[in-house]
mmCIF file with all atom_site columns, C-alpha atoms in Angstrom:
data_model
loop_
_atom_site.group_PDB
_atom_site.id
_atom_site.type_symbol
_atom_site.label_atom_id
_atom_site.label_alt_id
_atom_site.label_comp_id
_atom_site.label_asym_id
_atom_site.label_entity_id
_atom_site.label_seq_id
_atom_site.pdbx_PDB_ins_code
_atom_site.Cartn_x
_atom_site.Cartn_y
_atom_site.Cartn_z
_atom_site.occupancy
_atom_site.B_iso_or_equiv
_atom_site.pdbx_formal_charge
_atom_site.auth_seq_id
_atom_site.auth_comp_id
_atom_site.auth_asym_id
_atom_site.auth_atom_id
_atom_site.pdbx_PDB_model_num
ATOM 1   C CA . UNK A 1 1   ? -0.011  -0.002 -0.017  1.00 0.00 ? 265 UNK A CA 1
ATOM 2   C CA . UNK A 1 2   ? 2.734   2.499  0.886   1.00 0.00 ? 266 UNK A CA 1
ATOM 3   C CA . UNK A 1 3   ? 4.457   1.801  -2.463  1.00 0.00 ? 267 UNK A CA 1
ATOM 4   C CA . UNK A 1 4   ? 1.186   2.616  -4.271  1.00 0.00 ? 268 UNK A CA 1
ATOM 5   C CA . UNK A 1 5   ? 0.760   5.876  -2.340  1.00 0.00 ? 269 UNK A CA 1
ATOM 6   C CA . UNK A 1 6   ? 4.396   6.834  -2.948  1.00 0.00 ? 270 UNK A CA 1
ATOM 7   C CA . UNK A 1 7   ? 4.015   6.153  -6.688  1.00 0.00 ? 271 UNK A CA 1
ATOM 8   C CA . UNK A 1 8   ? 0.770   8.174  -6.837  1.00 0.00 ? 272 UNK A CA 1
ATOM 9   C CA . UNK A 1 9   ? 2.430   11.103 -5.048  1.00 0.00 ? 273 UNK A CA 1
ATOM 10  C CA . UNK A 1 10  ? 5.453   11.084 -7.441  1.00 0.00 ? 274 UNK A CA 1
ATOM 11  C CA . UNK A 1 11  ? 3.107   10.986 -10.466 1.00 0.00 ? 275 UNK A CA 1
ATOM 12  C CA . UNK A 1 12  ? 1.194   14.003 -9.148  1.00 0.00 ? 276 UNK A CA 1
ATOM 13  C CA . UNK A 1 13  ? 4.213   16.051 -7.992  1.00 0.00 ? 277 UNK A CA 1
ATOM 14  C CA . UNK A 1 14  ? 3.401   18.672 -10.610 1.00 0.00 ? 278 UNK A CA 1
ATOM 15  C CA . UNK A 1 15  ? 0.311   19.587 -8.586  1.00 0.00 ? 279 UNK A CA 1
ATOM 16  C CA . UNK A 1 16  ? 2.268   20.456 -5.423  1.00 0.00 ? 280 UNK A CA 1
ATOM 17  C CA . UNK A 1 17  ? 1.274   23.950 -4.469  1.00 0.00 ? 281 UNK A CA 1
ATOM 18  C CA . UNK A 1 18  ? 2.278   26.909 -2.429  1.00 0.00 ? 282 UNK A CA 1
ATOM 19  C CA . UNK A 1 19  ? -0.089  26.066 0.413   1.00 0.00 ? 283 UNK A CA 1
ATOM 20  C CA . UNK A 1 20  ? -0.441  29.538 1.936   1.00 0.00 ? 284 UNK A CA 1
ATOM 21  C CA . UNK A 1 21  ? -1.038  31.047 -1.529  1.00 0.00 ? 285 UNK A CA 1
ATOM 22  C CA . UNK A 1 22  ? -3.740  28.582 -2.520  1.00 0.00 ? 286 UNK A CA 1
ATOM 23  C CA . UNK A 1 23  ? -7.222  29.859 -1.807  1.00 0.00 ? 287 UNK A CA 1
ATOM 24  C CA . UNK A 1 24  ? -10.857 28.912 -2.061  1.00 0.00 ? 288 UNK A CA 1
ATOM 25  C CA . UNK A 1 25  ? -13.441 31.699 -2.151  1.00 0.00 ? 289 UNK A CA 1
ATOM 26  C CA . UNK A 1 26  ? -17.178 31.314 -2.420  1.00 0.00 ? 290 UNK A CA 1
ATOM 27  C CA . UNK A 1 27  ? -20.403 33.176 -1.889  1.00 0.00 ? 291 UNK A CA 1
ATOM 28  C CA . UNK A 1 28  ? -24.093 32.656 -2.408  1.00 0.00 ? 292 UNK A CA 1
ATOM 29  C CA . UNK A 1 29  ? -26.211 34.972 -4.529  1.00 0.00 ? 293 UNK A CA 1
ATOM 30  C CA . UNK A 1 30  ? -29.575 33.255 -4.104  1.00 0.00 ? 294 UNK A CA 1
ATOM 31  C CA . UNK A 1 31  ? -31.164 31.538 -1.156  1.00 0.00 ? 295 UNK A CA 1
ATOM 32  C CA . UNK A 1 32  ? -34.582 30.220 -0.254  1.00 0.00 ? 296 UNK A CA 1
ATOM 33  C CA . UNK A 1 33  ? -35.812 28.012 2.529   1.00 0.00 ? 297 UNK A CA 1
ATOM 34  C CA . UNK A 1 34  ? -38.044 27.472 5.504   1.00 0.00 ? 298 UNK A CA 1
ATOM 35  C CA . UNK A 1 35  ? -37.563 28.201 9.213   1.00 0.00 ? 299 UNK A CA 1
ATOM 36  C CA . UNK A 1 36  ? -39.244 25.465 11.255  1.00 0.00 ? 300 UNK A CA 1
ATOM 37  C CA . UNK A 1 37  ? -38.704 27.343 14.505  1.00 0.00 ? 301 UNK A CA 1
ATOM 38  C CA . UNK A 1 38  ? -36.283 29.951 15.893  1.00 0.00 ? 302 UNK A CA 1
ATOM 39  C CA . UNK A 1 39  ? -33.587 27.282 16.383  1.00 0.00 ? 303 UNK A CA 1
ATOM 40  C CA . UNK A 1 40  ? -33.799 25.309 13.121  1.00 0.00 ? 304 UNK A CA 1
ATOM 41  C CA . UNK A 1 41  ? -34.082 26.144 9.463   1.00 0.00 ? 305 UNK A CA 1
ATOM 42  C CA . UNK A 1 42  ? -33.410 24.430 6.132   1.00 0.00 ? 306 UNK A CA 1
ATOM 43  C CA . UNK A 1 43  ? -32.534 26.221 2.943   1.00 0.00 ? 307 UNK A CA 1
ATOM 44  C CA . UNK A 1 44  ? -31.119 25.813 -0.555  1.00 0.00 ? 308 UNK A CA 1
ATOM 45  C CA . UNK A 1 45  ? -28.747 28.297 -2.100  1.00 0.00 ? 309 UNK A CA 1
ATOM 46  C CA . UNK A 1 46  ? -26.909 28.931 -5.363  1.00 0.00 ? 310 UNK A CA 1
ATOM 47  C CA . UNK A 1 47  ? -23.586 30.726 -5.663  1.00 0.00 ? 311 UNK A CA 1
ATOM 48  C CA . UNK A 1 48  ? -20.061 30.612 -6.955  1.00 0.00 ? 312 UNK A CA 1
ATOM 49  C CA . UNK A 1 49  ? -16.942 28.821 -5.790  1.00 0.00 ? 313 UNK A CA 1
ATOM 50  C CA . UNK A 1 50  ? -13.414 29.658 -6.974  1.00 0.00 ? 314 UNK A CA 1
ATOM 51  C CA . UNK A 1 51  ? -10.293 27.672 -6.225  1.00 0.00 ? 315 UNK A CA 1
ATOM 52  C CA . UNK A 1 52  ? -6.879  29.105 -7.071  1.00 0.00 ? 316 UNK A CA 1
ATOM 53  C CA . UNK A 1 53  ? -3.901  26.738 -6.697  1.00 0.00 ? 317 UNK A CA 1
ATOM 54  C CA . UNK A 1 54  ? -0.493  28.431 -6.766  1.00 0.00 ? 318 UNK A CA 1
ATOM 55  C CA . UNK A 1 55  ? 1.852   25.847 -8.324  1.00 0.00 ? 319 UNK A CA 1
ATOM 56  C CA . UNK A 1 56  ? 5.479   25.490 -7.284  1.00 0.00 ? 320 UNK A CA 1
ATOM 57  C CA . UNK A 1 57  ? 6.626   23.923 -10.559 1.00 0.00 ? 321 UNK A CA 1
ATOM 58  C CA . UNK A 1 58  ? 7.222   25.747 -13.842 1.00 0.00 ? 322 UNK A CA 1
ATOM 59  C CA . UNK A 1 59  ? 4.674   23.852 -15.894 1.00 0.00 ? 323 UNK A CA 1
ATOM 60  C CA . UNK A 1 60  ? 2.070   24.643 -18.496 1.00 0.00 ? 324 UNK A CA 1
ATOM 61  C CA . UNK A 1 61  ? -1.029  22.474 -18.840 1.00 0.00 ? 325 UNK A CA 1
ATOM 62  C CA . UNK A 1 62  ? -1.920  21.537 -22.384 1.00 0.00 ? 326 UNK A CA 1
ATOM 63  C CA . UNK A 1 63  ? -5.312  22.560 -23.659 1.00 0.00 ? 327 UNK A CA 1
ATOM 64  C CA . UNK A 1 64  ? -7.955  20.188 -24.983 1.00 0.00 ? 328 UNK A CA 1
ATOM 65  C CA . UNK A 1 65  ? -6.117  17.037 -23.884 1.00 0.00 ? 329 UNK A CA 1
ATOM 66  C CA . UNK A 1 66  ? -7.331  13.945 -22.165 1.00 0.00 ? 330 UNK A CA 1
ATOM 67  C CA . UNK A 1 67  ? -5.887  12.764 -19.848 1.00 0.00 ? 331 UNK A CA 1
ATOM 68  C CA . UNK A 1 68  ? -4.579  15.941 -18.117 1.00 0.00 ? 332 UNK A CA 1
ATOM 69  C CA . UNK A 1 69  ? -1.104  16.643 -19.512 1.00 0.00 ? 333 UNK A CA 1
ATOM 70  C CA . UNK A 1 70  ? 1.480   19.342 -18.992 1.00 0.00 ? 334 UNK A CA 1
ATOM 71  C CA . UNK A 1 71  ? 4.859   20.532 -20.273 1.00 0.00 ? 335 UNK A CA 1
ATOM 72  C CA . UNK A 1 72  ? 7.802   21.369 -17.982 1.00 0.00 ? 336 UNK A CA 1
ATOM 73  C CA . UNK A 1 73  ? 9.368   24.668 -19.055 1.00 0.00 ? 337 UNK A CA 1
ATOM 74  C CA . UNK A 1 74  ? 12.700  26.394 -18.416 1.00 0.00 ? 338 UNK A CA 1
ATOM 75  C CA . UNK A 1 75  ? 10.946  29.690 -17.744 1.00 0.00 ? 339 UNK A CA 1
ATOM 76  C CA . UNK A 1 76  ? 10.962  30.775 -14.113 1.00 0.00 ? 340 UNK A CA 1
ATOM 77  C CA . UNK A 1 77  ? 7.390   31.781 -13.355 1.00 0.00 ? 341 UNK A CA 1
ATOM 78  C CA . UNK A 1 78  ? 6.927   34.309 -10.507 1.00 0.00 ? 342 UNK A CA 1
ATOM 79  C CA . UNK A 1 79  ? 3.221   33.307 -10.567 1.00 0.00 ? 343 UNK A CA 1
ATOM 80  C CA . UNK A 1 80  ? 1.730   30.096 -11.830 1.00 0.00 ? 344 UNK A CA 1
ATOM 81  C CA . UNK A 1 81  ? -1.945  29.838 -10.831 1.00 0.00 ? 345 UNK A CA 1
ATOM 82  C CA . UNK A 1 82  ? -4.209  26.910 -11.790 1.00 0.00 ? 346 UNK A CA 1
ATOM 83  C CA . UNK A 1 83  ? -7.876  27.783 -11.179 1.00 0.00 ? 347 UNK A CA 1
ATOM 84  C CA . UNK A 1 84  ? -11.380 26.404 -11.392 1.00 0.00 ? 348 UNK A CA 1
ATOM 85  C CA . UNK A 1 85  ? -14.769 28.081 -10.927 1.00 0.00 ? 349 UNK A CA 1
ATOM 86  C CA . UNK A 1 86  ? -18.012 26.282 -10.136 1.00 0.00 ? 350 UNK A CA 1
ATOM 87  C CA . UNK A 1 87  ? -21.660 27.120 -9.763  1.00 0.00 ? 351 UNK A CA 1
ATOM 88  C CA . UNK A 1 88  ? -22.374 25.610 -6.350  1.00 0.00 ? 352 UNK A CA 1
ATOM 89  C CA . UNK A 1 89  ? -25.704 24.447 -4.921  1.00 0.00 ? 353 UNK A CA 1
ATOM 90  C CA . UNK A 1 90  ? -25.732 23.563 -1.220  1.00 0.00 ? 354 UNK A CA 1
ATOM 91  C CA . UNK A 1 91  ? -28.664 22.317 0.829   1.00 0.00 ? 355 UNK A CA 1
ATOM 92  C CA . UNK A 1 92  ? -28.196 23.543 4.363   1.00 0.00 ? 356 UNK A CA 1
ATOM 93  C CA . UNK A 1 93  ? -29.533 22.391 7.698   1.00 0.00 ? 357 UNK A CA 1
ATOM 94  C CA . UNK A 1 94  ? -28.867 25.087 10.303  1.00 0.00 ? 358 UNK A CA 1
ATOM 95  C CA . UNK A 1 95  ? -29.231 24.841 14.065  1.00 0.00 ? 359 UNK A CA 1
ATOM 96  C CA . UNK A 1 96  ? -28.986 27.863 16.368  1.00 0.00 ? 360 UNK A CA 1
ATOM 97  C CA . UNK A 1 97  ? -28.014 27.721 20.036  1.00 0.00 ? 361 UNK A CA 1
ATOM 98  C CA . UNK A 1 98  ? -27.599 30.019 23.023  1.00 0.00 ? 362 UNK A CA 1
ATOM 99  C CA . UNK A 1 99  ? -29.787 32.646 24.606  1.00 0.00 ? 363 UNK A CA 1
ATOM 100 C CA . UNK A 1 100 ? -29.559 34.926 21.548  1.00 0.00 ? 364 UNK A CA 1
ATOM 101 C CA . UNK A 1 101 ? -29.146 32.112 18.986  1.00 0.00 ? 365 UNK A CA 1
ATOM 102 C CA . UNK A 1 102 ? -25.657 33.451 18.265  1.00 0.00 ? 366 UNK A CA 1
ATOM 103 C CA . UNK A 1 103 ? -23.994 30.068 18.012  1.00 0.00 ? 367 UNK A CA 1
ATOM 104 C CA . UNK A 1 104 ? -24.770 28.353 14.701  1.00 0.00 ? 368 UNK A CA 1
ATOM 105 C CA . UNK A 1 105 ? -23.992 24.918 13.263  1.00 0.00 ? 369 UNK A CA 1
ATOM 106 C CA . UNK A 1 106 ? -24.786 24.177 9.641   1.00 0.00 ? 370 UNK A CA 1
ATOM 107 C CA . UNK A 1 107 ? -24.153 21.158 7.472   1.00 0.00 ? 371 UNK A CA 1
ATOM 108 C CA . UNK A 1 108 ? -25.457 19.419 4.358   1.00 0.00 ? 372 UNK A CA 1
ATOM 109 C CA . UNK A 1 109 ? -24.754 18.130 0.893   1.00 0.00 ? 373 UNK A CA 1
ATOM 110 C CA . UNK A 1 110 ? -23.190 20.363 -1.766  1.00 0.00 ? 374 UNK A CA 1
ATOM 111 C CA . UNK A 1 111 ? -22.934 19.976 -5.562  1.00 0.00 ? 375 UNK A CA 1
ATOM 112 C CA . UNK A 1 112 ? -21.396 22.098 -8.245  1.00 0.00 ? 376 UNK A CA 1
ATOM 113 C CA . UNK A 1 113 ? -21.231 22.532 -12.030 1.00 0.00 ? 377 UNK A CA 1
ATOM 114 C CA . UNK A 1 114 ? -17.938 23.516 -13.681 1.00 0.00 ? 378 UNK A CA 1
ATOM 115 C CA . UNK A 1 115 ? -18.056 27.002 -15.193 1.00 0.00 ? 379 UNK A CA 1
ATOM 116 C CA . UNK A 1 116 ? -14.435 27.288 -16.278 1.00 0.00 ? 380 UNK A CA 1
ATOM 117 C CA . UNK A 1 117 ? -10.816 26.354 -15.688 1.00 0.00 ? 381 UNK A CA 1
ATOM 118 C CA . UNK A 1 118 ? -7.816  28.531 -16.321 1.00 0.00 ? 382 UNK A CA 1
ATOM 119 C CA . UNK A 1 119 ? -4.057  28.839 -15.862 1.00 0.00 ? 383 UNK A CA 1
ATOM 120 C CA . UNK A 1 120 ? -2.404  32.203 -15.381 1.00 0.00 ? 384 UNK A CA 1
ATOM 121 C CA . UNK A 1 121 ? 1.373   32.729 -15.545 1.00 0.00 ? 385 UNK A CA 1
ATOM 122 C CA . UNK A 1 122 ? 3.675   35.641 -14.943 1.00 0.00 ? 386 UNK A CA 1
ATOM 123 C CA . UNK A 1 123 ? 7.373   35.712 -15.800 1.00 0.00 ? 387 UNK A CA 1
ATOM 124 C CA . UNK A 1 124 ? 10.041  38.258 -16.818 1.00 0.00 ? 388 UNK A CA 1
ATOM 125 C CA . UNK A 1 125 ? 10.463  36.510 -20.167 1.00 0.00 ? 389 UNK A CA 1
ATOM 126 C CA . UNK A 1 126 ? 6.826   36.296 -21.242 1.00 0.00 ? 390 UNK A CA 1
ATOM 127 C CA . UNK A 1 127 ? 5.001   38.829 -19.059 1.00 0.00 ? 391 UNK A CA 1
ATOM 128 C CA . UNK A 1 128 ? 1.449   37.857 -18.105 1.00 0.00 ? 392 UNK A CA 1
ATOM 129 C CA . UNK A 1 129 ? -0.484  35.140 -19.885 1.00 0.00 ? 393 UNK A CA 1
ATOM 130 C CA . UNK A 1 130 ? -3.851  33.441 -19.235 1.00 0.00 ? 394 UNK A CA 1
ATOM 131 C CA . UNK A 1 131 ? -5.101  30.200 -20.798 1.00 0.00 ? 395 UNK A CA 1
ATOM 132 C CA . UNK A 1 132 ? -8.718  29.047 -20.482 1.00 0.00 ? 396 UNK A CA 1
ATOM 133 C CA . UNK A 1 133 ? -9.796  25.405 -20.746 1.00 0.00 ? 397 UNK A CA 1
ATOM 134 C CA . UNK A 1 134 ? -11.668 22.891 -18.653 1.00 0.00 ? 398 UNK A CA 1
ATOM 135 C CA . UNK A 1 135 ? -8.344  21.037 -17.986 1.00 0.00 ? 399 UNK A CA 1
ATOM 136 C CA . UNK A 1 136 ? -10.339 17.871 -17.292 1.00 0.00 ? 400 UNK A CA 1
ATOM 137 C CA . UNK A 1 137 ? -11.811 19.280 -14.089 1.00 0.00 ? 401 UNK A CA 1
ATOM 138 C CA . UNK A 1 138 ? -14.904 17.293 -13.011 1.00 0.00 ? 402 UNK A CA 1
ATOM 139 C CA . UNK A 1 139 ? -17.926 18.719 -14.854 1.00 0.00 ? 403 UNK A CA 1
ATOM 140 C CA . UNK A 1 140 ? -20.042 17.997 -11.740 1.00 0.00 ? 404 UNK A CA 1
ATOM 141 C CA . UNK A 1 141 ? -18.756 17.564 -8.205  1.00 0.00 ? 405 UNK A CA 1
ATOM 142 C CA . UNK A 1 142 ? -20.587 16.508 -5.136  1.00 0.00 ? 406 UNK A CA 1
ATOM 143 C CA . UNK A 1 143 ? -19.747 16.406 -1.440  1.00 0.00 ? 407 UNK A CA 1
ATOM 144 C CA . UNK A 1 144 ? -20.614 17.626 1.996   1.00 0.00 ? 408 UNK A CA 1
ATOM 145 C CA . UNK A 1 145 ? -19.851 20.661 4.089   1.00 0.00 ? 409 UNK A CA 1
ATOM 146 C CA . UNK A 1 146 ? -20.028 21.814 7.696   1.00 0.00 ? 410 UNK A CA 1
ATOM 147 C CA . UNK A 1 147 ? -19.867 25.238 9.324   1.00 0.00 ? 411 UNK A CA 1
ATOM 148 C CA . UNK A 1 148 ? -19.666 26.357 12.960  1.00 0.00 ? 412 UNK A CA 1
ATOM 149 C CA . UNK A 1 149 ? -19.912 30.035 13.838  1.00 0.00 ? 413 UNK A CA 1
ATOM 150 C CA . UNK A 1 150 ? -20.634 32.675 16.402  1.00 0.00 ? 414 UNK A CA 1
ATOM 151 C CA . UNK A 1 151 ? -22.534 35.793 15.289  1.00 0.00 ? 415 UNK A CA 1
ATOM 152 C CA . UNK A 1 152 ? -21.039 36.791 11.905  1.00 0.00 ? 416 UNK A CA 1
ATOM 153 C CA . UNK A 1 153 ? -17.849 34.744 11.999  1.00 0.00 ? 417 UNK A CA 1
ATOM 154 C CA . UNK A 1 154 ? -17.222 31.056 11.609  1.00 0.00 ? 418 UNK A CA 1
ATOM 155 C CA . UNK A 1 155 ? -15.156 28.114 10.438  1.00 0.00 ? 419 UNK A CA 1
ATOM 156 C CA . UNK A 1 156 ? -16.061 25.888 7.487   1.00 0.00 ? 420 UNK A CA 1
ATOM 157 C CA . UNK A 1 157 ? -14.943 22.627 5.836   1.00 0.00 ? 421 UNK A CA 1
ATOM 158 C CA . UNK A 1 158 ? -15.933 21.232 2.429   1.00 0.00 ? 422 UNK A CA 1
ATOM 159 C CA . UNK A 1 159 ? -15.057 17.850 1.058   1.00 0.00 ? 423 UNK A CA 1
ATOM 160 C CA . UNK A 1 160 ? -15.936 16.611 -2.427  1.00 0.00 ? 424 UNK A CA 1
ATOM 161 C CA . UNK A 1 161 ? -16.425 12.843 -2.786  1.00 0.00 ? 425 UNK A CA 1
ATOM 162 C CA . UNK A 1 162 ? -15.602 12.531 -6.489  1.00 0.00 ? 426 UNK A CA 1
ATOM 163 C CA . UNK A 1 163 ? -12.188 13.083 -8.071  1.00 0.00 ? 427 UNK A CA 1
ATOM 164 C CA . UNK A 1 164 ? -11.060 16.604 -9.013  1.00 0.00 ? 428 UNK A CA 1
ATOM 165 C CA . UNK A 1 165 ? -10.315 15.517 -12.608 1.00 0.00 ? 429 UNK A CA 1
ATOM 166 C CA . UNK A 1 166 ? -12.198 13.383 -15.107 1.00 0.00 ? 430 UNK A CA 1
ATOM 167 C CA . UNK A 1 167 ? -10.607 11.111 -17.738 1.00 0.00 ? 431 UNK A CA 1
ATOM 168 C CA . UNK A 1 168 ? -7.205  11.439 -16.039 1.00 0.00 ? 432 UNK A CA 1
ATOM 169 C CA . UNK A 1 169 ? -6.322  7.972  -14.580 1.00 0.00 ? 433 UNK A CA 1
ATOM 170 C CA . UNK A 1 170 ? -3.064  9.227  -13.003 1.00 0.00 ? 434 UNK A CA 1
ATOM 171 C CA . UNK A 1 171 ? -5.037  11.737 -10.924 1.00 0.00 ? 435 UNK A CA 1
ATOM 172 C CA . UNK A 1 172 ? -7.578  9.128  -9.823  1.00 0.00 ? 436 UNK A CA 1
ATOM 173 C CA . UNK A 1 173 ? -8.209  9.492  -6.091  1.00 0.00 ? 437 UNK A CA 1
ATOM 174 C CA . UNK A 1 174 ? -7.246  13.193 -5.996  1.00 0.00 ? 438 UNK A CA 1
ATOM 175 C CA . UNK A 1 175 ? -10.048 14.861 -4.021  1.00 0.00 ? 439 UNK A CA 1
ATOM 176 C CA . UNK A 1 176 ? -10.871 18.432 -3.104  1.00 0.00 ? 440 UNK A CA 1
ATOM 177 C CA . UNK A 1 177 ? -10.865 19.473 0.613   1.00 0.00 ? 441 UNK A CA 1
ATOM 178 C CA . UNK A 1 178 ? -11.227 23.089 1.667   1.00 0.00 ? 442 UNK A CA 1
ATOM 179 C CA . UNK A 1 179 ? -11.423 24.639 5.101   1.00 0.00 ? 443 UNK A CA 1
ATOM 180 C CA . UNK A 1 180 ? -11.015 28.068 6.564   1.00 0.00 ? 444 UNK A CA 1
ATOM 181 C CA . UNK A 1 181 ? -12.660 31.158 7.986   1.00 0.00 ? 445 UNK A CA 1
ATOM 182 C CA . UNK A 1 182 ? -15.891 32.671 6.919   1.00 0.00 ? 446 UNK A CA 1
ATOM 183 C CA . UNK A 1 183 ? -17.582 36.044 7.336   1.00 0.00 ? 447 UNK A CA 1
ATOM 184 C CA . UNK A 1 184 ? -21.283 36.959 7.472   1.00 0.00 ? 448 UNK A CA 1
ATOM 185 C CA . UNK A 1 185 ? -22.322 33.465 8.609   1.00 0.00 ? 449 UNK A CA 1
#
């Protein structure tokens, strides 16, 4: 088993990122639901989710290829960002606690449809360049999320059950996990 994990990691080394420069940002633009009582409500929302992965390696992903392929370059990129954007649709179950209902716990399933993928580079040799493609990102992703918050601030975690990429056997098993801080909970 450890040999298989080690081989998988070596094959996907090109996806190693600059962890503190990789971000996930999302927001909802539409929401409707029903409040059963002052402590529990259920609602469905629609919004957008962006993931920007800052790559360490000097690689360029090839467009319109399956499986996901890339080219190693000699150019030293100051910025190499690999991104995806999704239309997300969560179904939320929210519980409120405390004398003023300030403590909130929310959880539920989440799905999303791919809107676009892109790679943006910046170097002294080439300047800025942006390439748009789906880069074999999953057309539809599904998972679960949980949020815990007090008043307007909180923590969240999202995990998608299906693979990040489709038709890319070497990336099989690569999942998307996001967690962090949230505002206006």
